[in-house]
PDB file of C-alpha atoms in Angstrom:
ATOM      1  CA  MET A   1     128.642 -54.798  38.252  1.00 61.00           C
ATOM      2  CA  LEU A   2     126.946 -52.507  35.913  1.00 68.00           C
ATOM      3  CA  ILE A   3     128.188 -53.435  32.129  1.00 88.00           C
ATOM      4  CA  LYS A   4     126.502 -51.773  29.205  1.00 88.00           C
ATOM      5  CA  ILE A   5     125.199 -54.919  27.314  1.00 94.00           C
ATOM      6  CA  HIS A   6     121.680 -55.822  26.121  1.00 94.00           C
ATOM      7  CA  SER A   7     119.396 -56.523  28.707  1.00 94.00           C
ATOM      8  CA  SER A   8     118.573 -60.208  27.235  1.00 96.00           C
ATOM      9  CA  TRP A   9     122.172 -61.207  28.019  1.00 97.00           C
ATOM     10  CA  HIS A  10     122.440 -59.332  31.248  1.00 94.00           C
ATOM     11  CA  ASN A  11     119.890 -61.732  32.646  1.00 92.00           C
ATOM     12  CA  VAL A  12     122.242 -64.523  31.358  1.00 96.00           C
ATOM     13  CA  LEU A  13     125.255 -63.482  32.364  1.00 96.00           C
ATOM     14  CA  HIS A  14     124.734 -61.088  35.513  1.00 94.00           C
ATOM     15  CA  GLN A  15     126.515 -63.645  37.650  1.00 95.00           C
ATOM     16  CA  GLU A  16     129.779 -63.660  35.507  1.00 96.00           C
ATOM     17  CA  PHE A  17     130.083 -59.494  35.941  1.00 95.00           C
ATOM     18  CA  ASP A  18     130.059 -60.368  39.599  1.00 94.00           C
ATOM     19  CA  LYS A  19     133.114 -62.581  39.713  1.00 97.00           C
ATOM     20  CA  PRO A  20     136.509 -61.416  40.819  1.00 97.00           C
ATOM     21  CA  TYR A  21     137.964 -62.229  37.444  1.00 98.00           C
ATOM     22  CA  PHE A  22     135.948 -60.043  35.620  1.00 97.00           C
ATOM     23  CA  GLN A  23     136.613 -57.118  37.880  1.00 96.00           C
ATOM     24  CA  LYS A  24     140.204 -57.716  37.146  1.00 98.00           C
ATOM     25  CA  LEU A  25     139.461 -58.071  33.461  1.00 98.00           C
ATOM     26  CA  ILE A  26     137.438 -54.670  33.359  1.00 97.00           C
ATOM     27  CA  ASP A  27     140.371 -52.866  35.374  1.00 97.00           C
ATOM     28  CA  PHE A  28     142.558 -54.062  32.871  1.00 98.00           C
ATOM     29  CA  VAL A  29     140.816 -52.830  29.948  1.00 98.00           C
ATOM     30  CA  LYS A  30     139.701 -49.738  31.373  1.00 97.00           C
ATOM     31  CA  ASN A  31     143.595 -49.082  31.956  1.00 98.00           C
ATOM     32  CA  GLU A  32     144.434 -50.211  28.507  1.00 98.00           C
ATOM     33  CA  TYR A  33     141.968 -47.844  26.926  1.00 97.00           C
ATOM     34  CA  ALA A  34     143.084 -44.885  28.911  1.00 98.00           C
ATOM     35  CA  THR A  35     147.030 -45.224  28.070  1.00 98.00           C
ATOM     36  CA  GLN A  36     146.971 -47.393  24.628  1.00 97.00           C
ATOM     37  CA  ARG A  37     145.147 -46.941  21.338  1.00 98.00           C
ATOM     38  CA  CYS A  38     142.910 -50.053  21.360  1.00 98.00           C
ATOM     39  CA  PHE A  39     140.273 -51.764  19.502  1.00 98.00           C
ATOM     40  CA  PRO A  40     137.190 -51.688  18.915  1.00 97.00           C
ATOM     41  CA  LYS A  41     135.851 -48.618  20.052  1.00 96.00           C
ATOM     42  CA  GLY A  42     134.669 -48.805  23.894  1.00 96.00           C
ATOM     43  CA  ALA A  43     131.049 -48.554  22.954  1.00 95.00           C
ATOM     44  CA  GLN A  44     131.660 -51.297  20.520  1.00 97.00           C
ATOM     45  CA  ILE A  45     133.312 -53.920  22.998  1.00 97.00           C
ATOM     46  CA  PHE A  46     129.788 -55.457  23.627  1.00 97.00           C
ATOM     47  CA  ALA A  47     128.659 -55.142  20.015  1.00 97.00           C
ATOM     48  CA  ALA A  48     128.105 -58.962  19.298  1.00 98.00           C
ATOM     49  CA  PHE A  49     125.560 -59.454  22.181  1.00 98.00           C
ATOM     50  CA  ASP A  50     123.932 -55.936  21.763  1.00 96.00           C
ATOM     51  CA  TYR A  51     123.316 -56.960  17.918  1.00 97.00           C
ATOM     52  CA  CYS A  52     122.379 -60.258  18.235  1.00 98.00           C
ATOM     53  CA  THR A  53     120.238 -60.732  21.580  1.00 97.00           C
ATOM     54  CA  PHE A  54     119.800 -63.744  23.628  1.00 98.00           C
ATOM     55  CA  ASP A  55     116.514 -64.758  22.386  1.00 97.00           C
ATOM     56  CA  LYS A  56     117.285 -64.531  18.692  1.00 97.00           C
ATOM     57  CA  ILE A  57     120.423 -66.546  18.571  1.00 98.00           C
ATOM     58  CA  LYS A  58     120.511 -68.956  15.654  1.00 98.00           C
ATOM     59  CA  VAL A  59     123.927 -69.272  14.605  1.00 98.00           C
ATOM     60  CA  VAL A  60     127.160 -69.031  16.563  1.00 98.00           C
ATOM     61  CA  ILE A  61     130.450 -67.779  15.031  1.00 98.00           C
ATOM     62  CA  ILE A  62     133.549 -68.037  17.075  1.00 98.00           C
ATOM     63  CA  GLY A  63     136.870 -65.718  16.260  1.00 97.00           C
ATOM     64  CA  GLN A  64     139.970 -65.080  18.335  1.00 96.00           C
ATOM     65  CA  ASP A  65     140.778 -61.425  18.389  1.00 95.00           C
ATOM     66  CA  PRO A  66     139.437 -58.469  17.168  1.00 97.00           C
ATOM     67  CA  TYR A  67     141.208 -56.862  14.286  1.00 97.00           C
ATOM     68  CA  HIS A  68     144.098 -54.529  15.057  1.00 97.00           C
ATOM     69  CA  GLY A  69     144.307 -52.216  12.543  1.00 96.00           C
ATOM     70  CA  PHE A  70     143.088 -48.948  12.809  1.00 95.00           C
ATOM     71  CA  GLY A  71     139.436 -48.627  11.844  1.00 94.00           C
ATOM     72  CA  GLN A  72     138.868 -52.076  11.164  1.00 97.00           C
ATOM     73  CA  ALA A  73     137.364 -53.601  14.128  1.00 97.00           C
ATOM     74  CA  ASN A  74     133.701 -52.905  15.123  1.00 97.00           C
ATOM     75  CA  GLY A  75     133.160 -55.672  17.738  1.00 98.00           C
ATOM     76  CA  LEU A  76     131.829 -58.565  15.617  1.00 98.00           C
ATOM     77  CA  CYS A  77     134.102 -61.249  14.850  1.00 98.00           C
ATOM     78  CA  PHE A  78     135.634 -61.276  11.073  1.00 98.00           C
ATOM     79  CA  SER A  79     133.581 -57.871  10.459  1.00 98.00           C
ATOM     80  CA  VAL A  80     135.069 -54.551   9.323  1.00 98.00           C
ATOM     81  CA  ASN A  81     133.746 -51.267   9.507  1.00 95.00           C
ATOM     82  CA  ASP A  82     132.031 -49.999   6.265  1.00 95.00           C
ATOM     83  CA  GLY A  83     134.316 -48.831   3.777  1.00 96.00           C
ATOM     84  CA  ILE A  84     137.358 -50.722   5.081  1.00 97.00           C
ATOM     85  CA  ALA A  85     139.206 -52.984   2.743  1.00 97.00           C
ATOM     86  CA  PHE A  86     138.278 -57.042   3.297  1.00 97.00           C
ATOM     87  CA  PRO A  87     140.921 -58.684   5.418  1.00 97.00           C
ATOM     88  CA  PRO A  88     142.229 -61.850   3.883  1.00 97.00           C
ATOM     89  CA  SER A  89     140.008 -64.043   6.184  1.00 97.00           C
ATOM     90  CA  LEU A  90     136.838 -62.085   5.361  1.00 98.00           C
ATOM     91  CA  SER A  91     137.377 -62.206   1.463  1.00 98.00           C
ATOM     92  CA  ASN A  92     137.653 -66.038   2.023  1.00 98.00           C
ATOM     93  CA  ILE A  93     134.482 -66.353   3.656  1.00 98.00           C
ATOM     94  CA  PHE A  94     132.719 -64.145   0.828  1.00 98.00           C
ATOM     95  CA  LYS A  95     134.367 -66.314  -1.753  1.00 98.00           C
ATOM     96  CA  GLU A  96     132.918 -69.366  -0.105  1.00 98.00           C
ATOM     97  CA  ILE A  97     129.440 -68.094   0.435  1.00 98.00           C
ATOM     98  CA  GLN A  98     129.783 -67.097  -3.454  1.00 98.00           C
ATOM     99  CA  ALA A  99     130.647 -70.688  -4.503  1.00 98.00           C
ATOM    100  CA  ASP A 100     128.056 -72.410  -1.986  1.00 98.00           C
ATOM    101  CA  LEU A 101     124.901 -69.778  -2.654  1.00 98.00           C
ATOM    102  CA  GLY A 102     125.553 -68.105  -5.942  1.00 98.00           C
ATOM    103  CA  VAL A 103     125.289 -64.768  -4.054  1.00 96.00           C
ATOM    104  CA  SER A 104     127.513 -61.776  -5.210  1.00 97.00           C
ATOM    105  CA  ILE A 105     129.795 -60.662  -3.057  1.00 97.00           C
ATOM    106  CA  PRO A 106     128.931 -57.542  -1.149  1.00 97.00           C
ATOM    107  CA  SER A 107     130.334 -54.077  -1.207  1.00 97.00           C
ATOM    108  CA  SER A 108     130.755 -53.771   2.660  1.00 98.00           C
ATOM    109  CA  GLY A 109     132.851 -56.205   5.060  1.00 98.00           C
ATOM    110  CA  ASN A 110     130.348 -55.053   7.931  1.00 98.00           C
ATOM    111  CA  LEU A 111     128.717 -58.156   9.263  1.00 98.00           C
ATOM    112  CA  GLU A 112     126.106 -56.037  11.235  1.00 98.00           C
ATOM    113  CA  ARG A 113     123.436 -57.477   8.844  1.00 98.00           C
ATOM    114  CA  TRP A 114     124.299 -60.791   9.918  1.00 98.00           C
ATOM    115  CA  ALA A 115     124.107 -60.277  13.245  1.00 98.00           C
ATOM    116  CA  ASN A 116     120.675 -58.602  13.173  1.00 98.00           C
ATOM    117  CA  GLN A 117     119.627 -61.826  12.088  1.00 98.00           C
ATOM    118  CA  GLY A 118     120.476 -63.964  14.720  1.00 98.00           C
ATOM    119  CA  VAL A 119     124.221 -64.724  14.251  1.00 98.00           C
ATOM    120  CA  LEU A 120     126.312 -64.216  17.346  1.00 98.00           C
ATOM    121  CA  LEU A 121     129.998 -62.798  15.950  1.00 98.00           C
ATOM    122  CA  LEU A 122     132.204 -63.920  18.982  1.00 98.00           C
ATOM    123  CA  ASN A 123     135.777 -63.227  19.414  1.00 98.00           C
ATOM    124  CA  ALA A 124     137.301 -65.071  22.246  1.00 97.00           C
ATOM    125  CA  THR A 125     139.054 -61.956  23.391  1.00 98.00           C
ATOM    126  CA  LEU A 126     136.916 -58.873  23.127  1.00 98.00           C
ATOM    127  CA  THR A 127     139.739 -56.084  23.073  1.00 98.00           C
ATOM    128  CA  VAL A 128     143.247 -55.810  21.458  1.00 98.00           C
ATOM    129  CA  ARG A 129     145.875 -53.172  21.404  1.00 98.00           C
ATOM    130  CA  GLU A 130     146.698 -51.433  18.210  1.00 98.00           C
ATOM    131  CA  SER A 131     148.958 -53.062  16.065  1.00 97.00           C
ATOM    132  CA  GLN A 132     149.596 -55.884  18.716  1.00 97.00           C
ATOM    133  CA  ALA A 133     147.733 -59.073  17.973  1.00 95.00           C
ATOM    134  CA  GLY A 134     146.732 -61.021  20.851  1.00 96.00           C
ATOM    135  CA  SER A 135     147.863 -58.207  23.539  1.00 97.00           C
ATOM    136  CA  HIS A 136     144.734 -58.863  25.589  1.00 98.00           C
ATOM    137  CA  GLN A 137     144.965 -62.466  25.529  1.00 97.00           C
ATOM    138  CA  ASN A 138     145.086 -64.281  29.090  1.00 97.00           C
ATOM    139  CA  GLN A 139     143.377 -61.658  30.844  1.00 98.00           C
ATOM    140  CA  GLY A 140     139.987 -62.948  31.449  1.00 98.00           C
ATOM    141  CA  TRP A 141     138.094 -62.503  28.249  1.00 98.00           C
ATOM    142  CA  GLU A 142     138.675 -66.356  27.326  1.00 98.00           C
ATOM    143  CA  THR A 143     136.966 -67.091  30.542  1.00 98.00           C
ATOM    144  CA  PHE A 144     134.045 -64.921  30.002  1.00 98.00           C
ATOM    145  CA  THR A 145     133.641 -65.929  26.236  1.00 98.00           C
ATOM    146  CA  ASP A 146     133.679 -69.569  27.563  1.00 98.00           C
ATOM    147  CA  ALA A 147     130.986 -69.003  29.938  1.00 98.00           C
ATOM    148  CA  VAL A 148     128.994 -67.105  26.998  1.00 98.00           C
ATOM    149  CA  ILE A 149     129.230 -70.437  24.687  1.00 98.00           C
ATOM    150  CA  GLN A 150     127.997 -72.643  27.751  1.00 98.00           C
ATOM    151  CA  LYS A 151     125.155 -70.500  28.358  1.00 98.00           C
ATOM    152  CA  ILE A 152     123.923 -70.802  25.068  1.00 98.00           C
ATOM    153  CA  SER A 153     124.558 -74.557  24.861  1.00 98.00           C
ATOM    154  CA  ASP A 154     122.780 -75.248  28.131  1.00 98.00           C
ATOM    155  CA  GLU A 155     119.896 -72.735  27.891  1.00 97.00           C
ATOM    156  CA  LYS A 156     119.037 -72.567  24.035  1.00 98.00           C
ATOM    157  CA  GLU A 157     118.407 -75.622  21.619  1.00 97.00           C
ATOM    158  CA  HIS A 158     118.926 -76.193  17.668  1.00 98.00           C
ATOM    159  CA  VAL A 159     121.739 -73.615  17.554  1.00 98.00           C
ATOM    160  CA  VAL A 160     124.224 -73.721  14.603  1.00 98.00           C
ATOM    161  CA  PHE A 161     127.999 -73.572  15.777  1.00 98.00           C
ATOM    162  CA  LEU A 162     130.386 -72.615  12.997  1.00 98.00           C
ATOM    163  CA  LEU A 163     134.011 -73.464  14.405  1.00 98.00           C
ATOM    164  CA  TRP A 164     136.722 -72.733  12.098  1.00 97.00           C
ATOM    165  CA  GLY A 165     139.912 -73.764  12.700  1.00 96.00           C
ATOM    166  CA  GLY A 166     141.558 -75.552  15.638  1.00 94.00           C
ATOM    167  CA  PHE A 167     141.354 -72.487  18.119  1.00 94.00           C
ATOM    168  CA  ALA A 168     137.312 -72.277  17.541  1.00 97.00           C
ATOM    169  CA  LYS A 169     137.313 -76.212  17.866  1.00 96.00           C
ATOM    170  CA  LYS A 170     138.847 -76.274  20.906  1.00 96.00           C
ATOM    171  CA  LYS A 171     136.829 -73.074  22.062  1.00 96.00           C
ATOM    172  CA  GLY A 172     133.460 -75.153  21.206  1.00 96.00           C
ATOM    173  CA  SER A 173     134.244 -78.458  22.670  1.00 94.00           C
ATOM    174  CA  LYS A 174     132.047 -78.597  25.373  1.00 94.00           C
ATOM    175  CA  ILE A 175     128.938 -77.577  23.168  1.00 98.00           C
ATOM    176  CA  ASP A 176     126.064 -79.935  23.440  1.00 98.00           C
ATOM    177  CA  LYS A 177     126.027 -81.849  19.989  1.00 97.00           C
ATOM    178  CA  LEU A 178     122.743 -83.697  21.002  1.00 97.00           C
ATOM    179  CA  LYS A 179     121.002 -80.190  21.244  1.00 97.00           C
ATOM    180  CA  HIS A 180     122.889 -78.586  18.805  1.00 98.00           C
ATOM    181  CA  HIS A 181     124.238 -78.492  15.270  1.00 98.00           C
ATOM    182  CA  VAL A 182     127.861 -77.969  15.170  1.00 98.00           C
ATOM    183  CA  LEU A 183     129.803 -77.712  11.769  1.00 98.00           C
ATOM    184  CA  GLU A 184     133.772 -77.866  11.859  1.00 98.00           C
ATOM    185  CA  THR A 185     136.265 -76.742   9.053  1.00 97.00           C
ATOM    186  CA  GLY A 186     139.521 -75.213   8.608  1.00 97.00           C
ATOM    187  CA  HIS A 187     140.268 -71.462   9.410  1.00 97.00           C
ATOM    188  CA  PRO A 188     139.474 -69.067   6.459  1.00 98.00           C
ATOM    189  CA  SER A 189     142.613 -67.780   6.376  1.00 96.00           C
ATOM    190  CA  PRO A 190     144.895 -67.653   3.629  1.00 94.00           C
ATOM    191  CA  LEU A 191     147.307 -69.840   5.212  1.00 88.00           C
ATOM    192  CA  SER A 192     144.460 -72.561   5.924  1.00 90.00           C
ATOM    193  CA  ALA A 193     142.445 -72.092   2.631  1.00 87.00           C
ATOM    194  CA  ASN A 194     145.478 -72.068   0.429  1.00 84.00           C
ATOM    195  CA  ARG A 195     146.100 -75.782   1.878  1.00 89.00           C
ATOM    196  CA  GLY A 196     142.296 -76.739   0.740  1.00 90.00           C
ATOM    197  CA  LEU A 197     141.185 -76.804   4.380  1.00 93.00           C
ATOM    198  CA  TRP A 198     138.419 -74.105   3.715  1.00 97.00           C
ATOM    199  CA  PHE A 199     136.906 -73.986   0.625  1.00 97.00           C
ATOM    200  CA  GLY A 200     133.923 -76.175  -0.206  1.00 97.00           C
ATOM    201  CA  ASN A 201     133.184 -76.445   3.309  1.00 98.00           C
ATOM    202  CA  LYS A 202     129.259 -75.419   2.394  1.00 98.00           C
ATOM    203  CA  HIS A 203     128.979 -74.517   5.628  1.00 98.00           C
ATOM    204  CA  PHE A 204     126.331 -71.551   4.707  1.00 98.00           C
ATOM    205  CA  SER A 205     123.752 -73.627   2.988  1.00 98.00           C
ATOM    206  CA  GLU A 206     124.155 -76.308   5.545  1.00 98.00           C
ATOM    207  CA  THR A 207     123.420 -73.722   8.222  1.00 98.00           C
ATOM    208  CA  ASN A 208     120.110 -72.825   6.314  1.00 98.00           C
ATOM    209  CA  ASP A 209     119.066 -76.352   5.788  1.00 98.00           C
ATOM    210  CA  TYR A 210     119.032 -76.992   9.566  1.00 98.00           C
ATOM    211  CA  LEU A 211     117.295 -73.849  10.262  1.00 98.00           C
ATOM    212  CA  ARG A 212     114.797 -74.575   7.874  1.00 98.00           C
ATOM    213  CA  LYS A 213     114.266 -78.219   8.979  1.00 98.00           C
ATOM    214  CA  CYS A 214     113.880 -76.587  12.510  1.00 97.00           C
ATOM    215  CA  GLY A 215     111.112 -74.088  11.448  1.00 97.00           C
ATOM    216  CA  GLN A 216     113.256 -70.857  11.592  1.00 97.00           C
ATOM    217  CA  LYS A 217     114.239 -68.620   9.080  1.00 97.00           C
ATOM    218  CA  GLU A 218     117.049 -69.015   6.936  1.00 98.00           C
ATOM    219  CA  ILE A 219     119.935 -66.502   7.143  1.00 98.00           C
ATOM    220  CA  ASN A 220     120.235 -63.958   4.418  1.00 98.00           C
ATOM    221  CA  TRP A 221     124.110 -64.405   3.939  1.00 98.00           C
TER     222      TRP A 221
END
C-alpha cells in the first residue's frame, strides 16, 4: 500500500501498511475527509514522521488526539499552526520550559522547530473530526502508533520518551527501559497541572542532560 510518508519510516513500517487493519483505517479516514471537516489537513496527517525522520529520533513525546478546533492542528502533538493562540496544555508546557531552563516563552506554538531537531511529536490518533474530540479513536490509529513506538524501542537506543499523563504512560508501557530513558509525569492540561502534577517536572533539562551524556546534541527547547 502506497502511503506518503518519509522514506526512512516507510522502510521501517511498510509491513504495517499492508495489514488489513490499516487498509480499513485508510478507507475510514478517506471517507471522513470526503464527508466531514477533519484535522489536520490531509497532507499533514503524517507530518510528525516527515519532520522527524527515523534516523534522527532523539526524543518521543506521546499525545492523544489532534486539536479539533479550526486551524489548530498541524500533525504534531501539542503543536499549533503559526498565529494560533496557545491551547492550555501547550501554554503550560512553555511555562515549565521557562521555569526549567530560563528561556523565554516563544511567540509561536508551532513545534516544527522541535521536530526538526529529532523530537517525534506523536499523537496516538492522527486524525479527528472538527469539534468532536476522540471521533477517530478505535479505528486503527492506536494499533499503528503502538507499532511505531515498538519499532523505536526495538531498533533504536538511547531515546528519551516523555510520557505525560495516564494515557501516555499506558501507551508507552512496553518501551524497553534498559535501552531508553523514560520520564513520566502528569499531563500538562490545567486539570492535572493545577493539582500539582505537572509543574516542576524538569523533563526538558533532564532530557538534555541524558542526551549530552550519550554524546548527542541537546534539544533547543
